[in-house]
Amino acid sequence: QVQLVESGGGSVTAGGSLRLSCTASGHINRSPAMSWFRRVPGKVRELVVATMWDGTYTFYEASVKGRFTVSSDTAKNMVVLQMNSLQPEDTAVYSCAAGRMYRAQHPIEYDYWGQGTQVTVTS
């Protein structure tokens, strides 16, 4: 069993930055994939970045590449998403997810989800 808790969401103006954190507990060693997704009401869930704890794989969705950076702090069982140059279209609920599949990119490939944290970017 894995529990995930996100934090760091909020409201910023266009061009601003936010730092999201996902703290994991439980048997995370059995869930090597740890990634971020986002969802807007009425839209399908969208991958933001897919990662592996061992650093062997990182994939950014095209619209965030160069603006967002993911990193891990294994001592704290935490994955951090640094979001810079935020745009209104980045507004969404951001969730972290953990799974067993190598290079997982689709929501169905993930076993555990956090509750999500709201990110709002205004112009």
PDB file of C-alpha atoms in Angstrom:
ATOM      1  CA  GLN A   1       0.000   0.000   0.000  1.00  0.00           C
ATOM      2  CA  VAL A   2       1.185   3.498  -0.893  1.00  0.00           C
ATOM      3  CA  GLN A   3      -0.156   6.819   0.316  1.00  0.00           C
ATOM      4  CA  LEU A   4       0.541  10.041  -1.576  1.00  0.00           C
ATOM      5  CA  VAL A   5      -0.012  13.608  -0.407  1.00  0.00           C
ATOM      6  CA  GLU A   6       0.477  16.672  -2.607  1.00  0.00           C
ATOM      7  CA  SER A   7       1.149  20.184  -1.412  1.00  0.00           C
ATOM      8  CA  GLY A   8       2.228  23.544  -2.769  1.00  0.00           C
ATOM      9  CA  GLY A   9      -0.684  24.492  -4.978  1.00  0.00           C
ATOM     10  CA  GLY A  10      -2.027  28.013  -5.082  1.00  0.00           C
ATOM     11  CA  SER A  11      -2.818  31.004  -7.251  1.00  0.00           C
ATOM     12  CA  VAL A  12      -0.247  33.012  -9.191  1.00  0.00           C
ATOM     13  CA  THR A  13      -0.203  35.464 -12.062  1.00  0.00           C
ATOM     14  CA  ALA A  14       1.109  34.562 -15.491  1.00  0.00           C
ATOM     15  CA  GLY A  15       4.872  34.251 -15.471  1.00  0.00           C
ATOM     16  CA  GLY A  16       4.993  33.236 -11.840  1.00  0.00           C
ATOM     17  CA  SER A  17       6.265  30.059 -10.227  1.00  0.00           C
ATOM     18  CA  LEU A  18       5.027  27.358  -7.901  1.00  0.00           C
ATOM     19  CA  ARG A  19       6.697  24.377  -6.285  1.00  0.00           C
ATOM     20  CA  LEU A  20       4.596  21.256  -5.815  1.00  0.00           C
ATOM     21  CA  SER A  21       5.611  18.404  -3.546  1.00  0.00           C
ATOM     22  CA  CYS A  22       4.415  14.825  -3.376  1.00  0.00           C
ATOM     23  CA  THR A  23       5.242  12.931  -0.212  1.00  0.00           C
ATOM     24  CA  ALA A  24       4.928   9.153  -0.297  1.00  0.00           C
ATOM     25  CA  SER A  25       4.577   6.626   2.481  1.00  0.00           C
ATOM     26  CA  GLY A  26       4.100   2.882   2.606  1.00  0.00           C
ATOM     27  CA  HIS A  27       5.693   0.334   0.299  1.00  0.00           C
ATOM     28  CA  ILE A  28       6.982   2.755  -2.278  1.00  0.00           C
ATOM     29  CA  ASN A  29       9.803   0.380  -3.179  1.00  0.00           C
ATOM     30  CA  ARG A  30       7.174  -1.666  -5.000  1.00  0.00           C
ATOM     31  CA  SER A  31       6.046   1.359  -7.006  1.00  0.00           C
ATOM     32  CA  PRO A  32       9.116   2.653  -8.855  1.00  0.00           C
ATOM     33  CA  ALA A  33       7.158   4.971 -11.161  1.00  0.00           C
ATOM     34  CA  MET A  34       6.304   8.337  -9.623  1.00  0.00           C
ATOM     35  CA  SER A  35       4.745  10.911 -11.929  1.00  0.00           C
ATOM     36  CA  TRP A  36       2.567  14.010 -12.127  1.00  0.00           C
ATOM     37  CA  PHE A  37      -0.743  14.425 -13.938  1.00  0.00           C
ATOM     38  CA  ARG A  38      -3.194  17.298 -14.201  1.00  0.00           C
ATOM     39  CA  ARG A  39      -6.881  17.577 -14.944  1.00  0.00           C
ATOM     40  CA  VAL A  40      -9.281  20.354 -15.913  1.00  0.00           C
ATOM     41  CA  PRO A  41     -13.035  19.861 -15.377  1.00  0.00           C
ATOM     42  CA  GLY A  42     -14.558  18.403 -18.520  1.00  0.00           C
ATOM     43  CA  LYS A  43     -11.190  17.281 -19.865  1.00  0.00           C
ATOM     44  CA  VAL A  44      -9.318  13.990 -19.676  1.00  0.00           C
ATOM     45  CA  ARG A  45      -6.445  13.626 -17.271  1.00  0.00           C
ATOM     46  CA  GLU A  46      -3.176  14.726 -18.857  1.00  0.00           C
ATOM     47  CA  LEU A  47       0.362  13.597 -18.166  1.00  0.00           C
ATOM     48  CA  VAL A  48       2.676  16.379 -16.993  1.00  0.00           C
ATOM     49  CA  VAL A  49       5.846  14.402 -16.382  1.00  0.00           C
ATOM     50  CA  ALA A  50       6.602  10.707 -15.967  1.00  0.00           C
ATOM     51  CA  THR A  51       9.582   9.649 -13.873  1.00  0.00           C
ATOM     52  CA  MET A  52      11.240   6.712 -12.184  1.00  0.00           C
ATOM     53  CA  TRP A  53      12.707   6.901  -8.696  1.00  0.00           C
ATOM     54  CA  ASP A  54      16.011   5.466  -9.941  1.00  0.00           C
ATOM     55  CA  GLY A  55      16.421   8.262 -12.476  1.00  0.00           C
ATOM     56  CA  THR A  56      16.470   5.975 -15.486  1.00  0.00           C
ATOM     57  CA  TYR A  57      13.531   7.675 -17.174  1.00  0.00           C
ATOM     58  CA  THR A  58      12.026  11.148 -17.307  1.00  0.00           C
ATOM     59  CA  PHE A  59       9.507  12.346 -19.871  1.00  0.00           C
ATOM     60  CA  TYR A  60       7.912  15.803 -19.988  1.00  0.00           C
ATOM     61  CA  GLU A  61       4.744  16.648 -21.835  1.00  0.00           C
ATOM     62  CA  ALA A  62       5.650  18.982 -24.691  1.00  0.00           C
ATOM     63  CA  SER A  63       3.832  22.055 -23.370  1.00  0.00           C
ATOM     64  CA  VAL A  64       5.730  22.043 -20.056  1.00  0.00           C
ATOM     65  CA  LYS A  65       9.172  21.014 -21.260  1.00  0.00           C
ATOM     66  CA  GLY A  66      11.695  23.721 -20.453  1.00  0.00           C
ATOM     67  CA  ARG A  67       9.397  25.337 -17.882  1.00  0.00           C
ATOM     68  CA  PHE A  68       8.794  22.518 -15.400  1.00  0.00           C
ATOM     69  CA  THR A  69      11.457  20.464 -13.658  1.00  0.00           C
ATOM     70  CA  VAL A  70      10.930  17.321 -11.612  1.00  0.00           C
ATOM     71  CA  SER A  71      13.330  16.128  -8.940  1.00  0.00           C
ATOM     72  CA  SER A  72      13.334  13.661  -6.081  1.00  0.00           C
ATOM     73  CA  ASP A  73      14.429  13.729  -2.469  1.00  0.00           C
ATOM     74  CA  THR A  74      14.639  10.071  -1.562  1.00  0.00           C
ATOM     75  CA  ALA A  75      15.553  10.807   2.060  1.00  0.00           C
ATOM     76  CA  LYS A  76      12.143  12.453   2.453  1.00  0.00           C
ATOM     77  CA  ASN A  77      10.269  10.105   0.097  1.00  0.00           C
ATOM     78  CA  MET A  78       9.359  13.159  -1.898  1.00  0.00           C
ATOM     79  CA  VAL A  79       9.045  14.147  -5.542  1.00  0.00           C
ATOM     80  CA  VAL A  80       9.106  17.855  -6.328  1.00  0.00           C
ATOM     81  CA  LEU A  81       7.717  19.620  -9.381  1.00  0.00           C
ATOM     82  CA  GLN A  82       9.159  23.090  -9.885  1.00  0.00           C
ATOM     83  CA  MET A  83       6.901  25.059 -12.221  1.00  0.00           C
ATOM     84  CA  ASN A  84       8.233  28.252 -13.771  1.00  0.00           C
ATOM     85  CA  SER A  85       6.818  30.666 -16.352  1.00  0.00           C
ATOM     86  CA  LEU A  86       3.312  29.523 -15.526  1.00  0.00           C
ATOM     87  CA  GLN A  87       0.570  30.292 -18.017  1.00  0.00           C
ATOM     88  CA  PRO A  88      -3.225  30.398 -17.645  1.00  0.00           C
ATOM     89  CA  GLU A  89      -3.494  27.139 -19.587  1.00  0.00           C
ATOM     90  CA  ASP A  90      -1.537  25.449 -16.787  1.00  0.00           C
ATOM     91  CA  THR A  91      -4.515  25.931 -14.476  1.00  0.00           C
ATOM     92  CA  ALA A  92      -5.628  22.504 -13.279  1.00  0.00           C
ATOM     93  CA  VAL A  93      -5.721  20.105 -10.380  1.00  0.00           C
ATOM     94  CA  TYR A  94      -2.311  18.460 -10.175  1.00  0.00           C
ATOM     95  CA  SER A  95      -1.995  14.935  -8.810  1.00  0.00           C
ATOM     96  CA  CYS A  96       0.956  12.677  -8.207  1.00  0.00           C
ATOM     97  CA  ALA A  97       0.749   8.979  -8.919  1.00  0.00           C
ATOM     98  CA  ALA A  98       2.777   5.870  -8.144  1.00  0.00           C
ATOM     99  CA  GLY A  99       2.841   2.608 -10.045  1.00  0.00           C
ATOM    100  CA  ARG A 100       4.704  -0.568 -10.863  1.00  0.00           C
ATOM    101  CA  MET A 101       5.042  -0.182 -14.618  1.00  0.00           C
ATOM    102  CA  TYR A 102       8.358   0.928 -16.074  1.00  0.00           C
ATOM    103  CA  ARG A 103       8.029   4.099 -18.159  1.00  0.00           C
ATOM    104  CA  ALA A 104       4.335   4.352 -17.347  1.00  0.00           C
ATOM    105  CA  GLN A 105       2.643   7.351 -18.989  1.00  0.00           C
ATOM    106  CA  HIS A 106      -1.073   6.520 -18.934  1.00  0.00           C
ATOM    107  CA  PRO A 107      -3.289   6.895 -15.843  1.00  0.00           C
ATOM    108  CA  ILE A 108      -4.415   3.271 -16.069  1.00  0.00           C
ATOM    109  CA  GLU A 109      -0.812   2.190 -15.492  1.00  0.00           C
ATOM    110  CA  TYR A 110      -0.714   3.791 -12.037  1.00  0.00           C
ATOM    111  CA  ASP A 111      -1.928   2.132  -8.856  1.00  0.00           C
ATOM    112  CA  TYR A 112      -1.962   4.943  -6.302  1.00  0.00           C
ATOM    113  CA  TRP A 113      -3.021   8.585  -6.446  1.00  0.00           C
ATOM    114  CA  GLY A 114      -2.866  11.613  -4.237  1.00  0.00           C
ATOM    115  CA  GLN A 115      -5.891  13.792  -3.604  1.00  0.00           C
ATOM    116  CA  GLY A 116      -4.637  16.557  -5.881  1.00  0.00           C
ATOM    117  CA  THR A 117      -3.710  20.193  -5.376  1.00  0.00           C
ATOM    118  CA  GLN A 118      -5.212  23.133  -7.245  1.00  0.00           C
ATOM    119  CA  VAL A 119      -2.999  25.367  -9.377  1.00  0.00           C
ATOM    120  CA  THR A 120      -4.568  28.554 -10.704  1.00  0.00           C
ATOM    121  CA  VAL A 121      -2.767  30.944 -13.048  1.00  0.00           C
ATOM    122  CA  THR A 122      -4.406  34.274 -13.827  1.00  0.00           C
ATOM    123  CA  SER A 123      -3.555  36.853 -16.453  1.00  0.00           C
TER     124      SER A 123
END
